[in-house]
Every structure is written in structure tokens, then in C-alpha cells.
Coordinates of C-alpha atoms in Angstrom, one line a residue:
Chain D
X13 CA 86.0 61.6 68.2
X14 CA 88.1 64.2 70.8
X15 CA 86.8 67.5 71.7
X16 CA 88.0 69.8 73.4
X17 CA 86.4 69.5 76.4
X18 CA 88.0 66.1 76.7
X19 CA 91.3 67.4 76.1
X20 CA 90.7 70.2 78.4
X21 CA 89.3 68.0 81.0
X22 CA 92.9 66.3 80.8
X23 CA 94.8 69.1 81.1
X24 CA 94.9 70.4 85.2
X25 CA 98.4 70.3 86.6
X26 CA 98.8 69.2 89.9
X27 CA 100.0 72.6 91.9
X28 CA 99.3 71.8 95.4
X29 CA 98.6 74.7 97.8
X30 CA 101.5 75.3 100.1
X31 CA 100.2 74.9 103.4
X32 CA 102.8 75.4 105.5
X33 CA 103.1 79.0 104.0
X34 CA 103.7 81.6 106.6
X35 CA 101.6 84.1 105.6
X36 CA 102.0 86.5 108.6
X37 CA 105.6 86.9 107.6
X38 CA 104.7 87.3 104.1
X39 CA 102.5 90.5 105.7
X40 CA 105.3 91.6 107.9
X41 CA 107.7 91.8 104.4
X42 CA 105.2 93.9 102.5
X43 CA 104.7 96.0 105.6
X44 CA 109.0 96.3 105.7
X45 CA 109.3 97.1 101.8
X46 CA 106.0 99.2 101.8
X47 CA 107.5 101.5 104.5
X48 CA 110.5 101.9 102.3
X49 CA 108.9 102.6 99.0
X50 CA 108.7 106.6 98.1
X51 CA 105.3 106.8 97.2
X52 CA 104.4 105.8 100.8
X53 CA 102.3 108.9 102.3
X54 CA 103.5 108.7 105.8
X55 CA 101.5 109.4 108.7
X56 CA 99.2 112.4 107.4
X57 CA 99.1 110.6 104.2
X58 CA 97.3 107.4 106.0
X59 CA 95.0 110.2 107.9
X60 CA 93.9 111.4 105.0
X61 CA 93.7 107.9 103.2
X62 CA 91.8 106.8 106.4
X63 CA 89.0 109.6 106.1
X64 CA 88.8 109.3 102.2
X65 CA 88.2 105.1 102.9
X66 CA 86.0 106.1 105.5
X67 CA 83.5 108.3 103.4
X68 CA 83.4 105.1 101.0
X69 CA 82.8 102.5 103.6
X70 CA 79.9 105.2 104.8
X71 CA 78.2 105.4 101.1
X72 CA 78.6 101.6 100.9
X73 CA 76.5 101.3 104.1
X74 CA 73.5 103.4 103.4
X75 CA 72.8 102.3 99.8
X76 CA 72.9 98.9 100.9
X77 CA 69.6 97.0 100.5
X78 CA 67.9 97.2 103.3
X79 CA 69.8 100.0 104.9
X80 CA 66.5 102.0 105.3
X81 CA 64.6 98.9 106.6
X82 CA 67.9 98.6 109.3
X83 CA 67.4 102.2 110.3
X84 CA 63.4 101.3 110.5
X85 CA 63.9 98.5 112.6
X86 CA 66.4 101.0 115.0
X87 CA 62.8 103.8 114.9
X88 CA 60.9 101.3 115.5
X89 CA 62.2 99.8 118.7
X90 CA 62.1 100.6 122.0
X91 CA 60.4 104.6 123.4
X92 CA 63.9 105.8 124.8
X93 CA 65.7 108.0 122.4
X94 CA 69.2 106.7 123.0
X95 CA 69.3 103.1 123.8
X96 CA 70.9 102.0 127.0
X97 CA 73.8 98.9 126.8
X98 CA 70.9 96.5 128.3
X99 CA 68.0 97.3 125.6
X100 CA 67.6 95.4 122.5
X101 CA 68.4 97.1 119.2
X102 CA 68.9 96.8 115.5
X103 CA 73.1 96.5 115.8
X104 CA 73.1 96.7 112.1
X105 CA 70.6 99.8 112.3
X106 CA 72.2 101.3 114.4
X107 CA 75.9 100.7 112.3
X108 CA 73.7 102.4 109.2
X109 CA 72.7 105.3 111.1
X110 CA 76.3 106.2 112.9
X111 CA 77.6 106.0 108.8
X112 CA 74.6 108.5 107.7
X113 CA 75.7 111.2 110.6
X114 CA 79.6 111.2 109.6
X115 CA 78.1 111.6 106.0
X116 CA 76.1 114.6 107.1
X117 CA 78.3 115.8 109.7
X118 CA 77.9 114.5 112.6
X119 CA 80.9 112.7 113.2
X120 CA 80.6 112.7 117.7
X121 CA 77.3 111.2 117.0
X122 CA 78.5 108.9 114.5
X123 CA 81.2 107.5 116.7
X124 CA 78.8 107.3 119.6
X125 CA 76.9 105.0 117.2
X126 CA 79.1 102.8 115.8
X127 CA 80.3 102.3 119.6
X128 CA 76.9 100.9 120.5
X129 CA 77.0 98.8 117.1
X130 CA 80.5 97.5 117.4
X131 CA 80.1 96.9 121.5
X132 CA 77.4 94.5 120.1
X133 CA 80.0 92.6 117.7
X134 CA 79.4 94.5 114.8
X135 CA 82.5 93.9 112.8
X136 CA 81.8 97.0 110.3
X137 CA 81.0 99.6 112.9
X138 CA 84.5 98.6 114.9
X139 CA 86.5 99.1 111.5
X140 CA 84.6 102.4 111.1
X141 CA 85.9 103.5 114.2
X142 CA 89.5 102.4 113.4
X143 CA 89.4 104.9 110.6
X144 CA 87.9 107.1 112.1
X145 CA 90.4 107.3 114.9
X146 CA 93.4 107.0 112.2
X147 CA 91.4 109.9 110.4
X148 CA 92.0 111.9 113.3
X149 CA 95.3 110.6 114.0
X150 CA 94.1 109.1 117.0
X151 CA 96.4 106.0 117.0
X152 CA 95.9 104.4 119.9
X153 CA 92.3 104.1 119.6
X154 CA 92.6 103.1 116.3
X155 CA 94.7 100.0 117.0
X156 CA 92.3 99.4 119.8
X157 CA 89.4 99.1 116.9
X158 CA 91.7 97.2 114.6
X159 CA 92.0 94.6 117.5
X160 CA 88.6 94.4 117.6
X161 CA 87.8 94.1 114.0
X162 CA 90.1 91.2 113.9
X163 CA 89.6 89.0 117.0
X164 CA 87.5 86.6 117.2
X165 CA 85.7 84.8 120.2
X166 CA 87.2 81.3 120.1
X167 CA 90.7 83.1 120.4
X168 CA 92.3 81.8 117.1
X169 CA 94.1 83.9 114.9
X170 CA 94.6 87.8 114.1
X171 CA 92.8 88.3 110.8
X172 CA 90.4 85.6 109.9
X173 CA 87.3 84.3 108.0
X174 CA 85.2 86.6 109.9
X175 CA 87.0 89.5 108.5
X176 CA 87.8 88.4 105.2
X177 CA 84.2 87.9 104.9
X178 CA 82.9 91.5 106.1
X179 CA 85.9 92.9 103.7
X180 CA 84.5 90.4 100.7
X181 CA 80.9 91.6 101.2
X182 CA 81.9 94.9 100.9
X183 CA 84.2 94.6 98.2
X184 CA 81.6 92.8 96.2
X185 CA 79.0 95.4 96.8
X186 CA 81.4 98.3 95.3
X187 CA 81.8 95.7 92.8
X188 CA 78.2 95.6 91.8
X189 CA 77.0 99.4 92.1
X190 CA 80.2 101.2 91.8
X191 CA 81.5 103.7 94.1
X192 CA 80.6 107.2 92.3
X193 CA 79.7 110.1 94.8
X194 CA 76.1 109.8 93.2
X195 CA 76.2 107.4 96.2
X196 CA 76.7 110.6 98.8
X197 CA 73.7 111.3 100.7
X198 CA 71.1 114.2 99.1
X199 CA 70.1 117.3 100.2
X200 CA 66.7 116.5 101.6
X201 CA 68.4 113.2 103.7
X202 CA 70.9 115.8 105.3
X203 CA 68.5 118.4 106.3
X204 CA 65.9 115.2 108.0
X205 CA 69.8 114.1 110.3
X206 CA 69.7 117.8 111.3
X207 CA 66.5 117.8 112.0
X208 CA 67.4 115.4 114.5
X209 CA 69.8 116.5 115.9
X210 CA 68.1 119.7 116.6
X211 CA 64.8 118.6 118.0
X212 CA 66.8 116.2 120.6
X213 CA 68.4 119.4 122.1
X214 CA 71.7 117.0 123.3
X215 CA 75.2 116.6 121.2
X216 CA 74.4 113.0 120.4
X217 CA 72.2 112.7 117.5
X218 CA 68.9 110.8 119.3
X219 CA 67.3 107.5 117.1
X220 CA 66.0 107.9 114.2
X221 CA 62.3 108.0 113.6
X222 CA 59.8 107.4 110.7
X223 CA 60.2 110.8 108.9
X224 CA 64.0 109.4 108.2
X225 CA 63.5 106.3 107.0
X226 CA 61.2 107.2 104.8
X227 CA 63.9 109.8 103.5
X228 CA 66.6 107.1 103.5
X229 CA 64.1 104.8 101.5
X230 CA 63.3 107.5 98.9
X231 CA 67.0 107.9 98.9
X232 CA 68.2 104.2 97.8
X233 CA 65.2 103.7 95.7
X234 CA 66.2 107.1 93.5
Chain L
X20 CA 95.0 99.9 127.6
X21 CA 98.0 99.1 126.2
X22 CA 101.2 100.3 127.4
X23 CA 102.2 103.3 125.2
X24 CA 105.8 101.9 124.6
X25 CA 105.4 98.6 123.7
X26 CA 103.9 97.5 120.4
X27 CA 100.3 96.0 120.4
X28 CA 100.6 91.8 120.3
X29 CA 98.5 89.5 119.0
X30 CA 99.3 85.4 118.5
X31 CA 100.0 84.6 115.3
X32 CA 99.3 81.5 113.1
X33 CA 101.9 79.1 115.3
X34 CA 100.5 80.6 118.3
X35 CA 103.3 82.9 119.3
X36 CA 103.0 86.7 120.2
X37 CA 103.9 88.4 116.9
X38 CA 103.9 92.2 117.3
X39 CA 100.9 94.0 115.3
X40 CA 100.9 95.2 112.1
X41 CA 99.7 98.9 111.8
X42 CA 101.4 100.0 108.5
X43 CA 99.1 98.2 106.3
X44 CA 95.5 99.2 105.6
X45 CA 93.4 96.8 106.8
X46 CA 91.3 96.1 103.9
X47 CA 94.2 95.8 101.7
X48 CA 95.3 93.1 104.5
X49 CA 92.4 91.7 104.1
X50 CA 92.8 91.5 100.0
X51 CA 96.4 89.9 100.9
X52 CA 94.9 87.1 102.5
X53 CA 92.3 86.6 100.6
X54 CA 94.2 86.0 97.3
X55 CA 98.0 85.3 97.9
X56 CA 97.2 81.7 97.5
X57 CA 95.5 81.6 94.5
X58 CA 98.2 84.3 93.0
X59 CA 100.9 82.1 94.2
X60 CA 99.7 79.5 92.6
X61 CA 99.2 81.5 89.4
X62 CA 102.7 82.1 89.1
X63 CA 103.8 79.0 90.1
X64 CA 102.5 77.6 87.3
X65 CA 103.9 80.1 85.0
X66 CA 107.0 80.3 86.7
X67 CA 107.4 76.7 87.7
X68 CA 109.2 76.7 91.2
X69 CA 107.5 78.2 94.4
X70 CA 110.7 80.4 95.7
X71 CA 110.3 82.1 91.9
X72 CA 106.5 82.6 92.6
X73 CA 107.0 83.5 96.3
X74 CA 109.5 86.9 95.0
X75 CA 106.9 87.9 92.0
X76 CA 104.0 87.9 93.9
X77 CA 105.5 89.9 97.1
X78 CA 106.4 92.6 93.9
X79 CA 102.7 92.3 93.0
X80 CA 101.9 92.7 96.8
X81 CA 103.3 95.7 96.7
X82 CA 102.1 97.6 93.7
X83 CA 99.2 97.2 94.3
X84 CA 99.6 98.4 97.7
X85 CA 100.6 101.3 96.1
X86 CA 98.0 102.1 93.9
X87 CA 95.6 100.8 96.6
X88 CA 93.3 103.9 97.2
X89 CA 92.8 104.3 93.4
X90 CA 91.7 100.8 93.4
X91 CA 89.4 101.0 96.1
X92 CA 87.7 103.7 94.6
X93 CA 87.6 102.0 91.3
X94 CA 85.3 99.0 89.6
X95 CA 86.6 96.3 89.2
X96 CA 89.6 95.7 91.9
X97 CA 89.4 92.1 91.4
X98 CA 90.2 93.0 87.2
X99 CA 93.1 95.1 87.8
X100 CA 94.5 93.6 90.2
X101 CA 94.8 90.4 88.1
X102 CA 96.2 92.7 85.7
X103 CA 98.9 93.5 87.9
X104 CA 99.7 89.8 88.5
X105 CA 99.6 88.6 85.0
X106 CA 102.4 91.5 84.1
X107 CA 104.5 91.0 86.3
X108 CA 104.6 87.3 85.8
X109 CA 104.7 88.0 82.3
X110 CA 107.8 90.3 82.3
X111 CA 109.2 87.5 84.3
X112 CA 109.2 84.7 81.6
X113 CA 110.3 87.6 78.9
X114 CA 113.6 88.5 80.4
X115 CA 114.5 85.1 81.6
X116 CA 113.4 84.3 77.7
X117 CA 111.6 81.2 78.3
X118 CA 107.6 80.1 77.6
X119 CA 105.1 79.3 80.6
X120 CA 106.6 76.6 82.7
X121 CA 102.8 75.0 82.0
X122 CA 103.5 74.4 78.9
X123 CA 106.9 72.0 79.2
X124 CA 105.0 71.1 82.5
X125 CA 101.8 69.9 80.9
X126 CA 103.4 68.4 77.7
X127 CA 105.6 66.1 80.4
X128 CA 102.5 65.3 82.4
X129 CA 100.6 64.0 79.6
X130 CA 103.5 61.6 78.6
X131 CA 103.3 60.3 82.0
X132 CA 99.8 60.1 81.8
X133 CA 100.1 58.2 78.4
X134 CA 102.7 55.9 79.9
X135 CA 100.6 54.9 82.7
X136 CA 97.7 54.6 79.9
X137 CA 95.6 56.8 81.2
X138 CA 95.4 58.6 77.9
X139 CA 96.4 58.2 74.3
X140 CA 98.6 61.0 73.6
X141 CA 98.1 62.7 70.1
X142 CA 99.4 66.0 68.8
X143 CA 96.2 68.0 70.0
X144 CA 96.7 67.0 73.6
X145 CA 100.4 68.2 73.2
X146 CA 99.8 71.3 71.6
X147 CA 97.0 72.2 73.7
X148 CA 99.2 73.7 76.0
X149 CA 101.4 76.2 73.5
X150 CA 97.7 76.9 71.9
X151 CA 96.2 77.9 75.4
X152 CA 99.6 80.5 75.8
X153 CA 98.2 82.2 73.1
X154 CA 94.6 83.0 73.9
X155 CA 93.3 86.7 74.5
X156 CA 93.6 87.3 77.9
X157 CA 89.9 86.9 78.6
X158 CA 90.3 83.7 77.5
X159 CA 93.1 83.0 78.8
X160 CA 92.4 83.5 82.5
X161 CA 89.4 81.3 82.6
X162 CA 90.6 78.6 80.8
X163 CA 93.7 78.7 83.1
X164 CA 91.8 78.9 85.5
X165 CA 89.2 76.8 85.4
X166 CA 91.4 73.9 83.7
X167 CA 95.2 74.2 84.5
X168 CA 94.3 75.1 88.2
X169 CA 91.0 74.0 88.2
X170 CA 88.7 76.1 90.1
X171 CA 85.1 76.0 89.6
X172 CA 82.8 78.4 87.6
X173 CA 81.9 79.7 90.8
X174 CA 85.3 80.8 92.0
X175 CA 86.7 82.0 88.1
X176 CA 83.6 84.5 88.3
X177 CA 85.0 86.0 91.9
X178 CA 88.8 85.9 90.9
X179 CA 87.9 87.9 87.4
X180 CA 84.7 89.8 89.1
X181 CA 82.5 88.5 86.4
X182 CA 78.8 87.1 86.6
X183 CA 79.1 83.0 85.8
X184 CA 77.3 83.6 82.4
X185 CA 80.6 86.0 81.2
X186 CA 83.1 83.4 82.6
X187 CA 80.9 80.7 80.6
X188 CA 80.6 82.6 77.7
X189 CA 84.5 83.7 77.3
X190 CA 84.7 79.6 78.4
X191 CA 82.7 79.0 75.2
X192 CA 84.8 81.6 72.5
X193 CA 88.2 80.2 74.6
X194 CA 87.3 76.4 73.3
X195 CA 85.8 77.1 69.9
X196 CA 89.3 78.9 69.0
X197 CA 91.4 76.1 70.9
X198 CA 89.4 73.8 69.1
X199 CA 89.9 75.5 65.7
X200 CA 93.6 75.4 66.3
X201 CA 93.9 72.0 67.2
X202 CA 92.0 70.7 64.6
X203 CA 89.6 68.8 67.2
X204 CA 85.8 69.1 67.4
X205 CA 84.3 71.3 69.7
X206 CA 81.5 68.8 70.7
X207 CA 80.7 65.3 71.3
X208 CA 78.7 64.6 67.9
X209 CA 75.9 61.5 69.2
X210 CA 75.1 58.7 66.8
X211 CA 73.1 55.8 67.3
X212 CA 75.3 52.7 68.0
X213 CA 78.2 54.8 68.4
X214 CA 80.8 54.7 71.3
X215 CA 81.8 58.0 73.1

């Protein structure tokens, strides 16, 4: 006797993907139209945009799993307090951390940080910085990032697997746990970052150490 | 650095310089690519010719570019935007007055199909397509999904943003009420000695 499944299992129609498609005109179209549209903020409106999307990517990173282990793995490495290009470090640690100072205010240090991460090839920590530039309105450093975020070292196209993956992972992530502010950091993990950046006497926030991971564990655990 | 006047380039898919894009966000870029073949091929099916799907889904493109902030901050991008498509591919079909090209599509398919004997055709199996239009829309997009286009469990979960046990149990309600309507069973019923 039929079922359904059978008759479902009968059912696909053959819509073959169109290959040929050229999707970096179809980008260069919205781009055009998008421009034209009314609602479009203009320039201070992308600023603003670009700091607001900043703040998110910046609670994303920190409740991560494992963002405190990251930032442990950045304490726990080598003695100097601000790694040097040649030393080994946590790139992802160190893309954590540069998120936690813009959160608690510390955006000089943040960007000194995410420029260590992203030197490393840390795809996050160079689109950080190209919001953070476009929050400022720094434009030309911002499409330097950009570039960054979406090159890749065999030299093939702009945006790729590479980023769609980094932009998936996120997206998935807000997908799971939401993006409330109940994901901005608390009280007790801003005053440990300006502890740091008192005790280390220079402008740039110095590595973390075992007092603030434990605060940042505490803190995705709550 | 670059020279101030001249806009950043980068090659493009055919290996030319194309000039940079910096008017888009990049995450919304990055949403772009990731879904405008599967949305394309959403509304092809609907819509039945390419050029058709090509003009809704720049339309769709760009609404949600502008609501893209809200979405962001949002659950459930991956629902809404859907949304998005679905209505606009639905106000499509209702001014141009005419069903899903799937179902004229699907009814001709399985005559050819039948012709070539590769299945006995039988009013169920033509209806199946009308009675799939008329699904809830939970329903609806996974069984289109997962049978007219044919994507796995895996990838309906990630286009709808569900968990595979929600795209398997709206899988199981979708077929219970097609089944319902077509007047077919909803599962193989095994005897001894009897062919399947």
C-alpha cells in the first residue's frame, strides 16, 4: 500500500543551482539600490551601526565557551607583560581579551589587542578592527581590516569560506544564547580590567593574570 | 597604503580587479552569500523561471538590508529572514494570480515519470503537490525543503534555525496531515509474506 513517504520520496523537482551566477554583481546591485533607498543612514548612521555591531560581536566573544580558558591560556604564557611579535601566544586569548577592554572601556588597549590577534590571522579580531575604525569613522583603516578579514592566503577570491564560516559561527552562537545585554560584562569583571590597567602604569592594558580569569569564569558560569 | 583617490581593488570571481564594496556591512555580505542560492532556488520553484527569481530575491536582498541591525540584534535571523523571502514570493504569485509554479511543475514531472514507468501515477501523487501549498507554514518549509528541493535534515534545521528533532517533528505533523488529505497511509504496514 503507498504512504506518504513514498509519495514524498517522489516528489523533488529537478532545480539545478545556477552556477554561472555572478554573485559579485548581484552584491554590487544591492550595494547601488541600497545607497538609494531612504532609510539608508549615511555615513554617521554606519558609524553608529558599526559601534552598536561592535558591542555585540564583543559580548558574543566573552560568553563564548571557553573564553575564560582563552584568556587563561593568554595569563598563563610567557613572564613579559605585553607579548612581543616573535613570542608565542593564545591568538584567540588574546582576541577575547582586546573585546573585554572595549567592553570596559578601554578601547586603545582593545585595538592594540585585536592588532596582535589579527597580525596572527585571527579573522575575528581583523573584523573587530574594521568596526572599530568605521565606529570612529576612520575609513581608511577600516577598509584596510575589511581586506584582511576577507583575503585569504592561496589568493582566491574576496569573500570566502573562511569568512562565511567565522560569520556562521557567530551567527549561530547569537542563535543559541541570544543577544540580551545580560551578556554585557558585570561590575566586579570591569573593576578586575581596571585593575589592570592601573597596576601596569602604561596606556596599554598589560596581559591578563589569574585574578581575571577567574572573574571572567565566574562571569560565563553565572 | 592605498592611494586615497582611487577605490580599494580586489579580483573578483573571473579574476578581474573589481573595485571594493564598502557600502555593505560585512556580515550582512556575508549572509548574502551564504543564502542567495538556496533563496534563489526557493523562488524559482515558486516562481518557475530564474530571471523571475533573480528580481524577487534582489527585493528580499534589500529589505532585509534594511532591517539588518534589528535582525542582528534579534533571535532568530535565520526565521525572519525566511519570512521575508516567503512574502515576497508570495505577493508575487497573488498579483500575477497564479498557484506555485511547483505545483503545474510537479504534476508534469510525474506524468513524465509515469511515462517512462518509473512510477504509477494515481490521484494522491497528483494532488500531493496542491495539498503541500496548503500546509502551515512550519510545515510547509520543511517539507519543501526537504522534498521539493531536497536538502537534508541537517541543512532544513540551519535554513529554519531549528534543532533536527523540531524539523523532524514538524516533518512528522507535515505527513500525517498530507497523508490525511490524500487518503494514503502514513506508514508501511509489514505483513508476513507480503510485498512492499
Amino acid at each position: 500500500m503507498i504512504t506518504i513517504d513514498d509519495l514524498l520520496e517522489d516528489a523533488a523537482l529537478p532545480i539545478t543551482p545556477d552556477t554561472s551566477f555572478d554573485v559579485g554583481a548581484m552584491l554590487r546591485r544591492l550595494a547601488a539600490d541600497a545607497d538609494r533607498r531612504p532609510d539608508n543612514g549615511g555615513e554617521v548612521g554606519s558609524a553608529a551601526q558599526a559601534g552598536h555591531r561592535l558591542s555585540t560581536v564583543c559580548r558574543w566573544m566573552i560568553n563564548a565557551p571557553g573564553a575564560a580558558q582563552h584568556i587563561g591560556e593568554l595569563a598563563d604564557a610567557a613572564p613579559s607583560a605585553v607579548p612581543g611579535r616573535a613570542e608565542d601566544f593564545d591568538v584567540e586569548g588574546a582576541c577575547v581579551f582586546a573585546c573585554l577592554l572595549l567592553l570596559t572601556g578601554h578601547p586603545e588597549s582593545a585595538q592594540f589587542w585585536w592588532q596582535l590577534s589579527a597580525g596572527a590571522g585571527h579573522r575575528i579580531a581583523a573584523y573587530c578592527l574594521h568596526l572599530h575604525h568605521l565606529a570612529l569613522g576612520e575609513t581608511r583603516e577600516a577598509a584596510h581590516w575589511r581586506h584582511e578579514v576577507t583575503s585569504t592566503r592561496t589568493g582566491m577570491h574576496g569573500i570566502d569560506d573562511v569568512l562565511l564560516e567565522c560569520l556562521g559561527t557567530v551567527a549561530s552562537y547569537v542563535r543559541k544564547n541570544g543577544s540580551s545585554s545580560s551578556m554585557a560584562p558585570t561590575g566586579q569583571l570591569e573593576m578586575e580590567v581596571d585593575r589592570l590597567a592601573v597596576e601596569g602604569g602604561c596606556p596599554i592594558v598589560r596581559r591578563p593574570d589569574q585574578r581575571l580569569v577567574d572573574q571572567l569564569r565566574d562571569f560565563t558560569n553565572r | 597604503m592605498r592611494d586615497q583617490n582611487r577605490p580599494a581593488a580586489s579580483a573578483g570571481p573571473l579574476g578581474g580587479p573589481v573595485t571594493e564594496i564598502v557600502g555593505l556591512p560585512l556580515d550582512f555580505e556575508g549572509f548574502v552569500l551564504g543564502h542567495q542560492a538556496f533563496f534563489h532556488t526557493y523562488a524559482e520553484l515558486h516562481l518557475g523561471s530564474r530571471s523571475t527569481a533573480e528580481a524577487v530575491v534582489h527585493e528580499v536582498f534589500l529589505e532585509i538590508h534594511a532591517a539588518w541591525d534589528g535582525l542582528l540584534q534579534e533571535d532568530e535571523l535565520e526565521r525572519r529572514t525566511l519570512a521575508v523571502l516567503h512574502r515576497h514570493v508570495a505577493r508575487r504569485l497573488a498579483r500575477e494570480g497564479r498557484d506555485p509554479a511547483y505545483v503545474i511543475n510537479g504534476q508534469i514531472q510525474q506524468r513524465l515519470r509515469a511515462l517512462r514507468g518509473e512510477l504509477e501515477l494515481s490521484d494522491s501523487r497528483l494532488g500531493l503537490y496542491a495539498a503541500i501549498s496548503e500546509l502551515p507554514v512550519r510545515q510547509y518549509t520543511v517539507i519543501v525543503l526537504r522534498y521539493l528541493i531536497g536538502h537534508s535534515t541537517k541543512q532544513v534545521a540551519r535554513f529554519m534555525s531549528l534543532d533536527e528533532r523540531t524539523v523532524n517533528y514538524h516533518c512528522r505533523k507535515a505527513k500525517d496531515r498530507l497523508a490525511r488529505q490524500l487518503g494514503v497511509a502514513t506508514r508501511a504496514v509489514r505483513q508476513k509474506g507480503q510485498q512492499q
